Amino acid sequence: MQKIFYKPEDRWFGDCMPFFNEEDQTFYLFHQRDTRRPEPLTDPFGWSLVTTKDFVNFKDYGEVLPKGPHDSADQFIYAGSVTQGKDDKVAFYTGHNRQAKLAKKTSEILMSANSKDLIHWNKMGKASSLIPQPGYDHNDWRDPIVVYSAEHKSYILVLGARLPSDKKKPTGRLVYFESPDMKNWAFKGDFWTPNEFNMIEMPDLFEIEGNWYLLFSEYSEDKRTKYRISNDLFGNWHSLKDEFFDGKAYYAARSVGNEKAGRYLSGWVATKENNDDLGNWDWGGAFVPHQIVQRKDKTLGVTLPQTIIDNFAKVETIPSFEIGEANGKKEHTVINEVPEQFLVEAQLEVTDDTKEFGIKAFVNDETREGYQYKVSKPEHALKFSRTPNYPWPQYFDAGLERPLSLEKGKRYDIKLIVDASIIIIYINNIALSARMYHKTGREFSFFVNEGKIAVSNVKYYTEWQDTVR
């Protein structure tokens, strides 16, 4: 049973529209909930709400922005965003009607709602000035985000769109509107046209120390959340050396917070089809927050929120150790029987020319079968898989990799957390999330292949404390 990362009872957590309320210093996580009857994205949904101050305790309000009737424009309420207005909070969201799409009519339109308290909402209906514009696909017009431009002295609304063309054609882009009051909007045209994706979803914009970051999710190339950087909101967006936050299991993430509260990603770790290691990734799963870290080179990394670490009641220190093997693989078990919820922190140093090192979880003490994170020097990557991968394949691991170099003398700061089927590792603020459905053992170990490592400052956290759900 999952206890750490939030999942609604009998539902699955979908795209999140987070809002940090300065008044009560609380994170409001508006999100979609899927019933999976009989498969993902079957039953219509509105926006549900959970609030949290610490990403540990959650208060569930259920559906607060209700879906419309079967024939309404908001039969489904797709993604949008919440912004602080002059007097009220304002939500701009995507109304989607499945029958209209099947009939080749306009199926996605922007709508709005107002609220005093973020819980009770007054629907304002269609935002007539934000309708799909001539020359754009009327079936892909969604996921608005609003930011304020001090330079323009106006609000900027950015959303995902594409040109009307074959769905495989990479015409996905972001377009934008401008308004002085969030009531009267003027269409300004394309905001970003990378000519790389067939659709761009869940855009997000924020500024850190004079640099603007554009977050987005795409499903035509890698199906991941990515980011770009610019020195100006209306400048040229470009990639840095690592454009990802996580692997394929983590999707549709947006950011929330400020300098004082910290800035966090609010994405979901997907389940796998039929709860099977060989299954593809579903839509939706469990809410997982990553805390955003800006590095010196302006790239963004993520780490585990400290509040989650602090909610484990028990922590043990495991003695430091070294393992090495010049001509093969050496494995060292550090925990004989791990529970369903635990966290391990460690510092690892590569002390010799080394081919690979890694961590294994839920290892069978006889066959050594289990799940592993492996850092490979030949591949310059961190990967998640099942080992041994026999008979091939034992795990569908496409997209479960991150760029990470293995270097002699380098120190690797590691956090690995497990919550039932969810496993996430953070190495030097690089995250990789995954799912596990076929555990055959309980051991936890480190290993090295053709080299030597020294592991120190190992802390083992257990006994997750009861929380409010």
Tab-separated table of C-alpha atoms in Angstrom:
chain	number	residue	atom	x	y	z
A	1	MET	CA	0.000	0.000	0.000
A	2	GLN	CA	1.315	3.414	-0.993
A	3	LYS	CA	1.750	5.812	1.946
A	4	ILE	CA	4.284	8.517	1.079
A	5	PHE	CA	3.214	9.915	-2.291
A	6	TYR	CA	-0.362	11.129	-2.588
A	7	LYS	CA	-2.930	9.171	-4.577
A	8	PRO	CA	-6.719	9.648	-4.277
A	9	GLU	CA	-8.610	6.646	-2.967
A	10	ASP	CA	-9.940	4.531	-5.857
A	11	ARG	CA	-8.703	7.128	-8.372
A	12	TRP	CA	-5.453	8.008	-10.134
A	13	PHE	CA	-3.783	11.418	-9.982
A	14	GLY	CA	-3.541	13.205	-13.341
A	15	ASP	CA	-2.331	16.601	-14.562
A	16	CYS	CA	-1.792	19.078	-11.727
A	17	MET	CA	-2.495	22.813	-11.700
A	18	PRO	CA	-0.594	23.944	-8.584
A	19	PHE	CA	-1.054	27.290	-6.850
A	20	PHE	CA	0.851	28.610	-3.832
A	21	ASN	CA	-1.405	30.807	-1.721
A	22	GLU	CA	0.600	33.521	0.026
A	23	GLU	CA	-2.245	34.193	2.464
A	24	ASP	CA	-2.068	30.838	4.234
A	25	GLN	CA	1.321	29.626	2.930
A	26	THR	CA	-0.353	26.540	1.473
A	27	PHE	CA	0.079	24.612	-1.759
A	28	TYR	CA	-3.250	24.129	-3.552
A	29	LEU	CA	-2.941	21.183	-5.901
A	30	PHE	CA	-5.803	21.260	-8.387
A	31	HIS	CA	-5.727	18.101	-10.464
A	32	GLN	CA	-7.622	15.623	-12.621
A	33	ARG	CA	-8.699	12.228	-11.277
A	34	ASP	CA	-9.183	9.226	-13.490
A	35	THR	CA	-11.439	6.291	-12.604
A	36	ARG	CA	-9.937	3.947	-15.231
A	37	ARG	CA	-13.270	2.469	-16.094
A	38	PRO	CA	-12.286	0.435	-18.014
A	39	GLU	CA	-9.053	2.213	-19.048
A	40	PRO	CA	-7.355	5.616	-18.634
A	41	LEU	CA	-9.252	8.778	-19.639
A	42	THR	CA	-12.651	7.109	-19.879
A	43	ASP	CA	-14.956	8.868	-17.396
A	44	PRO	CA	-15.231	12.699	-17.612
A	45	PHE	CA	-13.604	14.663	-14.797
A	46	GLY	CA	-13.402	18.189	-13.395
A	47	TRP	CA	-10.718	19.625	-11.150
A	48	SER	CA	-10.288	18.046	-7.747
A	49	LEU	CA	-8.276	19.673	-4.975
A	50	VAL	CA	-5.903	18.628	-2.229
A	51	THR	CA	-3.966	21.116	-0.130
A	52	THR	CA	-0.694	20.667	1.717
A	53	LYS	CA	1.884	22.732	3.552
A	54	ASP	CA	4.584	20.065	3.607
A	55	PHE	CA	3.926	17.450	0.852
A	56	VAL	CA	3.376	14.975	3.672
A	57	ASN	CA	-0.090	15.794	5.050
A	58	PHE	CA	-2.892	16.399	2.560
A	59	LYS	CA	-6.450	17.679	2.921
A	60	ASP	CA	-8.800	16.351	0.253
A	61	TYR	CA	-11.680	18.560	-0.937
A	62	GLY	CA	-12.821	16.315	-3.784
A	63	GLU	CA	-14.021	17.883	-7.049
A	64	VAL	CA	-14.208	21.667	-6.577
A	65	LEU	CA	-14.449	22.784	-10.222
A	66	PRO	CA	-17.100	20.369	-11.489
A	67	LYS	CA	-17.259	18.983	-14.985
A	68	GLY	CA	-20.208	20.008	-17.139
A	69	PRO	CA	-23.019	17.892	-18.613
A	70	HIS	CA	-22.441	15.366	-21.388
A	71	ASP	CA	-23.114	17.864	-24.196
A	72	SER	CA	-21.337	20.856	-22.629
A	73	ALA	CA	-18.070	22.448	-23.735
A	74	ASP	CA	-16.490	21.351	-20.437
A	75	GLN	CA	-17.633	17.717	-20.476
A	76	PHE	CA	-14.005	17.153	-19.446
A	77	ILE	CA	-12.056	19.885	-17.677
A	78	TYR	CA	-8.545	19.612	-18.991
A	79	ALA	CA	-5.535	21.494	-17.694
A	80	GLY	CA	-5.212	25.193	-17.030
A	81	SER	CA	-3.876	27.378	-14.250
A	82	VAL	CA	-4.859	29.559	-11.298
A	83	THR	CA	-3.687	33.167	-10.985
A	84	GLN	CA	-4.095	35.797	-8.283
A	85	GLY	CA	-6.292	38.581	-9.671
A	86	LYS	CA	-7.012	42.011	-8.243
A	87	ASP	CA	-9.844	40.775	-6.029
A	88	ASP	CA	-10.309	37.073	-6.760
A	89	LYS	CA	-8.359	34.039	-7.803
A	90	VAL	CA	-8.924	33.342	-11.490
A	91	ALA	CA	-8.790	29.950	-13.147
A	92	PHE	CA	-8.368	29.612	-16.886
A	93	TYR	CA	-8.964	26.058	-17.980
A	94	THR	CA	-9.572	23.886	-21.024
A	95	GLY	CA	-13.062	22.678	-21.737
A	96	HIS	CA	-12.997	19.482	-23.807
A	97	ASN	CA	-15.935	17.696	-25.405
A	98	ARG	CA	-15.262	14.203	-26.743
A	99	GLN	CA	-18.326	14.065	-29.001
A	100	ALA	CA	-17.358	17.350	-30.677
A	101	LYS	CA	-13.942	15.941	-31.481
A	102	LEU	CA	-15.470	12.792	-32.999
A	103	ALA	CA	-17.765	15.022	-35.074
A	104	LYS	CA	-14.719	17.057	-36.212
A	105	LYS	CA	-16.040	20.202	-34.548
A	106	THR	CA	-14.197	22.505	-32.165
A	107	SER	CA	-13.531	20.279	-29.160
A	108	GLU	CA	-11.250	22.414	-26.976
A	109	ILE	CA	-11.974	25.924	-25.784
A	110	LEU	CA	-10.672	28.045	-22.928
A	111	MET	CA	-13.035	28.849	-20.082
A	112	SER	CA	-12.703	30.726	-16.798
A	113	ALA	CA	-13.891	30.695	-13.202
A	114	ASN	CA	-13.462	32.959	-10.166
A	115	SER	CA	-13.041	32.187	-6.467
A	116	LYS	CA	-12.490	34.027	-3.197
A	117	ASP	CA	-11.221	31.046	-1.231
A	118	LEU	CA	-9.857	28.628	-3.904
A	119	ILE	CA	-12.451	26.055	-2.851
A	120	HIS	CA	-15.766	27.468	-4.075
A	121	TRP	CA	-15.695	28.470	-7.745
A	122	ASN	CA	-18.047	30.486	-9.918
A	123	LYS	CA	-17.851	29.399	-13.544
A	124	MET	CA	-17.771	32.342	-15.950
A	125	GLY	CA	-18.236	30.207	-19.068
A	126	LYS	CA	-16.362	30.396	-22.354
A	127	ALA	CA	-13.616	32.978	-22.621
A	128	SER	CA	-14.806	34.366	-25.960
A	129	SER	CA	-11.581	36.227	-26.729
A	130	LEU	CA	-9.467	33.108	-26.117
A	131	ILE	CA	-11.095	30.825	-28.698
A	132	PRO	CA	-8.974	28.873	-31.209
A	133	GLN	CA	-7.665	31.375	-33.707
A	134	PRO	CA	-7.896	31.078	-37.516
A	135	GLY	CA	-5.074	28.976	-38.905
A	136	TYR	CA	-4.729	26.748	-35.799
A	137	ASP	CA	-6.086	23.279	-35.052
A	138	HIS	CA	-9.410	23.584	-33.175
A	139	ASN	CA	-8.898	20.190	-31.508
A	140	ASP	CA	-5.572	21.073	-29.836
A	141	TRP	CA	-5.915	24.337	-27.927
A	142	ARG	CA	-5.226	23.787	-24.235
A	143	ASP	CA	-3.341	24.049	-20.948
A	144	PRO	CA	-3.118	27.847	-20.447
A	145	ILE	CA	-0.619	29.384	-18.025
A	146	VAL	CA	-0.692	33.049	-16.984
A	147	VAL	CA	2.297	35.150	-15.900
A	148	TYR	CA	2.672	38.878	-15.314
A	149	SER	CA	5.188	40.781	-17.439
A	150	ALA	CA	6.544	43.833	-15.624
A	151	GLU	CA	8.177	44.929	-18.877
A	152	HIS	CA	4.859	44.926	-20.770
A	153	LYS	CA	2.795	45.890	-17.695
A	154	SER	CA	0.337	43.182	-18.667
A	155	TYR	CA	-0.667	39.568	-18.136
A	156	ILE	CA	0.618	37.031	-20.629
A	157	LEU	CA	-1.414	33.867	-21.261
A	158	VAL	CA	0.479	31.073	-23.014
A	159	LEU	CA	-1.110	27.823	-24.223
A	160	GLY	CA	-0.329	24.794	-26.348
A	161	ALA	CA	-1.512	24.685	-29.962
A	162	ARG	CA	-0.631	23.275	-33.376
A	163	LEU	CA	-1.344	23.911	-37.025
A	164	PRO	CA	-4.074	21.886	-38.745
A	165	SER	CA	-2.098	19.073	-40.340
A	166	ASP	CA	-1.349	15.382	-40.088
A	167	LYS	CA	-0.992	14.543	-36.381
A	168	LYS	CA	2.497	13.209	-37.007
A	169	LYS	CA	3.688	16.529	-38.442
A	170	PRO	CA	5.726	18.544	-35.895
A	171	THR	CA	3.671	21.740	-35.931
A	172	GLY	CA	3.205	21.898	-32.143
A	173	ARG	CA	3.833	25.356	-30.716
A	174	LEU	CA	2.983	27.766	-27.947
A	175	VAL	CA	0.835	30.811	-28.687
A	176	TYR	CA	0.026	33.759	-26.457
A	177	PHE	CA	-2.475	36.453	-25.563
A	178	GLU	CA	-1.926	39.704	-23.671
A	179	SER	CA	-4.237	41.563	-21.270
A	180	PRO	CA	-3.992	44.463	-18.802
A	181	ASP	CA	-6.687	43.021	-16.520
A	182	MET	CA	-7.153	39.286	-17.321
A	183	LYS	CA	-10.546	40.165	-18.822
A	184	ASN	CA	-9.856	41.597	-22.258
A	185	TRP	CA	-7.331	39.539	-24.181
A	186	ALA	CA	-5.531	40.354	-27.435
A	187	PHE	CA	-4.069	37.522	-29.514
A	188	LYS	CA	-0.379	38.103	-30.255
A	189	GLY	CA	0.495	34.987	-32.253
A	190	ASP	CA	3.190	32.380	-31.771
A	191	PHE	CA	5.197	32.447	-28.556
A	192	TRP	CA	7.541	29.510	-29.321
A	193	THR	CA	7.742	27.371	-32.464
A	194	PRO	CA	10.493	24.755	-32.116
A	195	ASN	CA	9.293	22.666	-35.123
A	196	GLU	CA	10.184	19.605	-33.068
A	197	PHE	CA	6.961	18.251	-31.552
A	198	ASN	CA	3.475	17.460	-32.829
A	199	MET	CA	1.989	19.034	-29.672
A	200	ILE	CA	3.270	20.903	-26.626
A	201	GLU	CA	1.389	20.419	-23.339
A	202	MET	CA	1.427	21.906	-19.835
A	203	PRO	CA	3.580	25.015	-20.442
A	204	ASP	CA	4.922	26.790	-17.373
A	205	LEU	CA	7.019	29.948	-17.017
A	206	PHE	CA	8.998	31.242	-14.048
A	207	GLU	CA	12.051	33.390	-13.329
A	208	ILE	CA	15.056	32.622	-11.127
A	209	GLU	CA	17.777	35.249	-10.650
A	210	GLY	CA	17.181	36.975	-13.973
A	211	ASN	CA	16.780	33.800	-16.023
A	212	TRP	CA	13.433	32.714	-17.442
A	213	TYR	CA	12.610	29.022	-17.611
A	214	LEU	CA	9.999	27.441	-19.871
A	215	LEU	CA	8.708	24.037	-18.788
A	216	PHE	CA	6.597	21.859	-21.062
A	217	SER	CA	5.596	18.265	-21.706
A	218	GLU	CA	5.552	16.542	-25.085
A	219	TYR	CA	4.447	13.113	-26.241
A	220	SER	CA	5.805	12.885	-29.779
A	221	GLU	CA	9.514	12.312	-29.085
A	222	ASP	CA	10.392	11.321	-25.513
A	223	LYS	CA	7.052	11.779	-23.667
A	224	ARG	CA	8.705	13.703	-20.874
A	225	THR	CA	8.659	17.035	-19.088
A	226	LYS	CA	11.467	19.238	-20.425
A	227	TYR	CA	12.665	22.808	-20.066
A	228	ARG	CA	14.334	25.632	-21.961
A	229	ILE	CA	16.040	28.833	-20.764
A	230	SER	CA	16.076	32.461	-21.941
A	231	ASN	CA	17.338	35.745	-20.542
A	232	ASP	CA	14.008	37.331	-21.453
A	233	LEU	CA	10.369	36.228	-21.345
A	234	PHE	CA	10.086	37.019	-25.044
A	235	GLY	CA	13.638	35.995	-25.930
A	236	ASN	CA	15.030	32.965	-27.700
A	237	TRP	CA	14.508	29.711	-25.813
A	238	HIS	CA	17.338	27.206	-25.913
A	239	SER	CA	18.361	23.934	-24.277
A	240	LEU	CA	21.116	23.454	-21.745
A	241	LYS	CA	23.169	20.266	-21.440
A	242	ASP	CA	20.337	18.403	-19.703
A	243	GLU	CA	16.792	19.280	-20.780
A	244	PHE	CA	14.997	16.777	-18.510
A	245	PHE	CA	13.979	16.630	-14.848
A	246	ASP	CA	13.263	12.885	-14.676
A	247	GLY	CA	12.585	9.900	-16.919
A	248	LYS	CA	9.544	8.751	-18.881
A	249	ALA	CA	7.652	7.667	-15.755
A	250	TYR	CA	7.355	11.310	-14.576
A	251	TYR	CA	5.057	13.491	-16.669
A	252	ALA	CA	3.018	16.722	-16.934
A	253	ALA	CA	4.998	18.553	-14.240
A	254	ARG	CA	4.483	22.204	-13.458
A	255	SER	CA	6.238	24.330	-10.864
A	256	VAL	CA	4.841	25.977	-7.748
A	257	GLY	CA	6.261	28.100	-4.942
A	258	ASN	CA	8.492	31.119	-4.455
A	259	GLU	CA	11.935	32.020	-3.104
A	260	LYS	CA	10.855	31.725	0.539
A	261	ALA	CA	8.774	28.537	0.314
A	262	GLY	CA	10.995	26.934	-2.306
A	263	ARG	CA	9.985	25.960	-5.830
A	264	TYR	CA	8.704	22.462	-6.527
A	265	LEU	CA	7.663	20.362	-9.481
A	266	SER	CA	4.174	18.877	-9.240
A	267	GLY	CA	4.123	15.914	-11.599
A	268	TRP	CA	2.884	12.356	-11.456
A	269	VAL	CA	4.676	9.026	-11.535
A	270	ALA	CA	2.698	6.834	-13.891
A	271	THR	CA	1.575	3.316	-13.205
A	272	LYS	CA	2.320	0.574	-15.722
A	273	GLU	CA	-0.354	-1.158	-17.765
A	274	ASN	CA	-1.891	-4.077	-15.840
A	275	ASN	CA	0.545	-3.414	-12.953
A	276	ASP	CA	3.132	-5.344	-14.938
A	277	ASP	CA	6.884	-4.723	-15.230
A	278	LEU	CA	6.555	-5.385	-18.968
A	279	GLY	CA	3.679	-2.916	-19.375
A	280	ASN	CA	3.830	0.479	-21.050
A	281	TRP	CA	3.227	3.639	-19.016
A	282	ASP	CA	-0.353	4.616	-18.163
A	283	TRP	CA	-1.800	8.122	-18.056
A	284	GLY	CA	-1.851	9.221	-14.414
A	285	GLY	CA	-0.638	7.623	-11.220
A	286	ALA	CA	0.549	9.230	-7.975
A	287	PHE	CA	1.530	12.817	-7.173
A	288	VAL	CA	5.278	13.225	-6.616
A	289	PRO	CA	6.926	16.557	-5.705
A	290	HIS	CA	10.510	17.294	-6.694
A	291	GLN	CA	12.197	20.349	-5.171
A	292	ILE	CA	13.886	22.420	-7.890
A	293	VAL	CA	17.566	23.303	-7.504
A	294	GLN	CA	19.310	25.860	-9.715
A	295	ARG	CA	22.935	24.911	-10.316
A	296	LYS	CA	25.808	27.326	-10.878
A	297	ASP	CA	25.681	26.693	-14.626
A	298	LYS	CA	21.957	27.695	-14.642
A	299	THR	CA	20.756	24.153	-15.293
A	300	LEU	CA	17.925	22.928	-13.096
A	301	GLY	CA	18.139	19.851	-10.937
A	302	VAL	CA	15.736	18.377	-8.399
A	303	THR	CA	15.909	16.767	-4.996
A	304	LEU	CA	13.621	15.154	-2.424
A	305	PRO	CA	11.783	17.682	-0.214
A	306	GLN	CA	13.262	17.733	3.298
A	307	THR	CA	9.796	17.505	4.861
A	308	ILE	CA	9.423	14.003	3.410
A	309	ILE	CA	12.780	12.949	4.841
A	310	ASP	CA	11.832	14.346	8.248
A	311	ASN	CA	8.616	12.297	8.431
A	312	PHE	CA	10.460	8.998	8.870
A	313	ALA	CA	10.464	8.171	12.579
A	314	LYS	CA	13.560	5.975	12.617
A	315	VAL	CA	17.024	6.526	11.149
A	316	GLU	CA	19.998	4.171	11.385
A	317	THR	CA	23.606	4.805	10.437
A	318	ILE	CA	25.246	2.076	8.368
A	319	PRO	CA	29.058	1.755	8.604
A	320	SER	CA	31.120	3.032	5.683
A	321	PHE	CA	32.559	0.416	3.324
A	322	GLU	CA	34.600	-0.041	0.182
A	323	ILE	CA	34.068	-2.598	-2.564
A	324	GLY	CA	36.192	-3.300	-5.577
A	325	GLU	CA	36.803	-5.887	-8.280
A	326	ALA	CA	39.328	-5.334	-11.058
A	327	ASN	CA	38.050	-7.959	-13.494
A	328	GLY	CA	34.362	-8.449	-12.714
A	329	LYS	CA	31.436	-7.503	-10.506
A	330	LYS	CA	31.315	-7.207	-6.716
A	331	GLU	CA	28.126	-6.756	-4.695
A	332	HIS	CA	27.751	-5.758	-1.051
A	333	THR	CA	24.470	-6.159	0.847
A	334	VAL	CA	23.870	-3.374	3.381
A	335	ILE	CA	20.268	-4.170	4.417
A	336	ASN	CA	18.934	-7.702	4.668
A	337	GLU	CA	15.218	-6.963	4.656
A	338	VAL	CA	13.733	-3.644	3.537
A	339	PRO	CA	10.081	-2.669	4.159
A	340	GLU	CA	7.622	-1.207	1.646
A	341	GLN	CA	8.477	2.385	2.629
A	342	PHE	CA	12.067	3.434	3.248
A	343	LEU	CA	14.787	5.925	2.319
A	344	VAL	CA	18.534	5.487	1.969
A	345	GLU	CA	20.981	8.411	1.812
A	346	ALA	CA	24.663	7.918	1.013
A	347	GLN	CA	27.791	9.493	-0.400
A	348	LEU	CA	29.676	7.445	-2.949
A	349	GLU	CA	33.152	8.149	-4.294
A	350	VAL	CA	34.731	6.438	-7.279
A	351	THR	CA	38.268	5.682	-6.073
A	352	ASP	CA	39.627	3.877	-9.138
A	353	ASP	CA	39.033	3.695	-12.875
A	354	THR	CA	35.608	2.104	-12.859
A	355	LYS	CA	33.257	0.777	-15.506
A	356	GLU	CA	29.976	0.747	-13.545
A	357	PHE	CA	28.487	1.169	-10.104
A	358	GLY	CA	24.957	0.944	-8.857
A	359	ILE	CA	22.312	0.126	-6.275
A	360	LYS	CA	19.959	-2.854	-6.142
A	361	ALA	CA	16.641	-3.081	-4.271
A	362	PHE	CA	14.368	-5.998	-3.409
A	363	VAL	CA	17.110	-8.467	-4.232
A	364	ASN	CA	16.560	-12.207	-3.949
A	365	ASP	CA	19.277	-13.527	-1.609
A	366	GLU	CA	19.816	-16.675	-3.682
A	367	THR	CA	19.479	-15.676	-7.356
A	368	ARG	CA	20.478	-11.991	-6.854
A	369	GLU	CA	17.452	-11.036	-8.932
A	370	GLY	CA	16.126	-7.543	-8.232
A	371	TYR	CA	15.732	-3.974	-9.456
A	372	GLN	CA	18.758	-1.797	-10.086
A	373	TYR	CA	19.947	1.721	-10.770
A	374	LYS	CA	23.236	1.566	-12.672
A	375	VAL	CA	25.695	4.332	-13.570
A	376	SER	CA	27.721	3.335	-16.625
A	377	LYS	CA	30.962	4.917	-17.815
A	378	PRO	CA	30.683	3.563	-21.397
A	379	GLU	CA	27.104	4.804	-21.711
A	380	HIS	CA	27.517	8.071	-19.726
A	381	ALA	CA	24.127	7.356	-18.180
A	382	LEU	CA	22.084	6.433	-15.128
A	383	LYS	CA	19.592	3.659	-15.958
A	384	PHE	CA	16.865	1.712	-14.175
A	385	SER	CA	16.129	-1.913	-15.020
A	386	ARG	CA	15.472	-5.364	-13.661
A	387	THR	CA	18.396	-7.721	-13.257
A	388	PRO	CA	19.047	-10.290	-14.535
A	389	ASN	CA	17.094	-9.330	-17.627
A	390	TYR	CA	16.432	-12.993	-18.342
A	391	PRO	CA	14.543	-14.352	-20.146
A	392	TRP	CA	14.788	-11.135	-22.099
A	393	PRO	CA	13.085	-8.805	-21.471
A	394	GLN	CA	12.003	-8.773	-17.847
A	395	TYR	CA	11.214	-5.050	-17.729
A	396	PHE	CA	9.992	-2.443	-20.225
A	397	ASP	CA	12.600	0.215	-19.460
A	398	ALA	CA	12.413	2.531	-22.500
A	399	GLY	CA	13.030	6.101	-21.352
A	400	LEU	CA	14.278	5.150	-17.888
A	401	GLU	CA	17.667	6.772	-18.208
A	402	ARG	CA	19.333	10.090	-17.411
A	403	PRO	CA	22.666	11.583	-18.499
A	404	LEU	CA	25.294	11.070	-15.795
A	405	SER	CA	29.044	10.678	-16.171
A	406	LEU	CA	31.119	8.239	-14.127
A	407	GLU	CA	34.425	9.840	-13.133
A	408	LYS	CA	37.310	8.752	-10.932
A	409	GLY	CA	37.540	10.912	-7.807
A	410	LYS	CA	34.017	12.270	-8.177
A	411	ARG	CA	31.565	12.233	-5.269
A	412	TYR	CA	27.973	11.215	-5.812
A	413	ASP	CA	25.337	12.317	-3.288
A	414	ILE	CA	22.536	9.753	-3.330
A	415	LYS	CA	18.963	9.637	-2.052
A	416	LEU	CA	16.800	6.609	-2.868
A	417	ILE	CA	13.196	6.433	-1.687
A	418	VAL	CA	10.661	3.627	-2.020
A	419	ASP	CA	6.910	3.820	-1.546
A	420	ALA	CA	5.393	0.403	-2.371
A	421	SER	CA	5.688	0.124	-6.173
A	422	ILE	CA	7.297	3.573	-6.597
A	423	ILE	CA	11.084	3.903	-6.503
A	424	ILE	CA	12.959	7.185	-7.058
A	425	ILE	CA	16.663	7.946	-6.968
A	426	TYR	CA	18.337	11.355	-6.788
A	427	ILE	CA	22.060	11.449	-7.665
A	428	ASN	CA	23.655	14.896	-7.567
A	429	ASN	CA	20.181	16.394	-8.092
A	430	ILE	CA	19.417	14.155	-11.077
A	431	ALA	CA	16.168	12.217	-10.569
A	432	LEU	CA	14.921	8.974	-12.073
A	433	SER	CA	11.530	7.533	-11.072
A	434	ALA	CA	10.186	4.060	-11.823
A	435	ARG	CA	7.713	1.364	-10.780
A	436	MET	CA	8.284	-2.172	-9.460
A	437	TYR	CA	5.646	-4.901	-9.628
A	438	HIS	CA	7.491	-8.201	-9.274
A	439	LYS	CA	9.589	-8.160	-6.105
A	440	THR	CA	11.217	-11.529	-5.420
A	441	GLY	CA	13.395	-10.572	-2.467
A	442	ARG	CA	14.080	-7.992	0.247
A	443	GLU	CA	17.812	-7.266	0.233
A	444	PHE	CA	19.348	-3.861	-0.558
A	445	SER	CA	22.878	-3.669	-1.934
A	446	PHE	CA	25.567	-1.636	-3.696
A	447	PHE	CA	27.706	-3.029	-6.494
A	448	VAL	CA	30.689	-2.150	-8.640
A	449	ASN	CA	31.853	-3.595	-11.941
A	450	GLU	CA	35.547	-3.410	-12.911
A	451	GLY	CA	36.606	-0.768	-10.438
A	452	LYS	CA	36.343	0.442	-6.874
A	453	ILE	CA	33.979	2.630	-4.849
A	454	ALA	CA	33.889	3.973	-1.297
A	455	VAL	CA	30.469	4.468	0.293
A	456	SER	CA	30.068	6.636	3.411
A	457	ASN	CA	27.524	8.617	5.443
A	458	VAL	CA	24.904	5.929	4.838
A	459	LYS	CA	21.588	6.635	6.558
A	460	TYR	CA	18.663	4.245	6.501
A	461	TYR	CA	15.223	5.754	7.237
A	462	THR	CA	12.175	3.650	8.112
A	463	GLU	CA	8.843	3.804	9.973
A	464	TRP	CA	6.875	6.328	7.942
A	465	GLN	CA	4.694	8.242	10.387
A	466	ASP	CA	0.914	8.388	10.031
A	467	THR	CA	-0.263	11.320	7.962
A	468	VAL	CA	-3.526	13.123	7.226
A	469	ARG	CA	-5.039	12.053	3.900
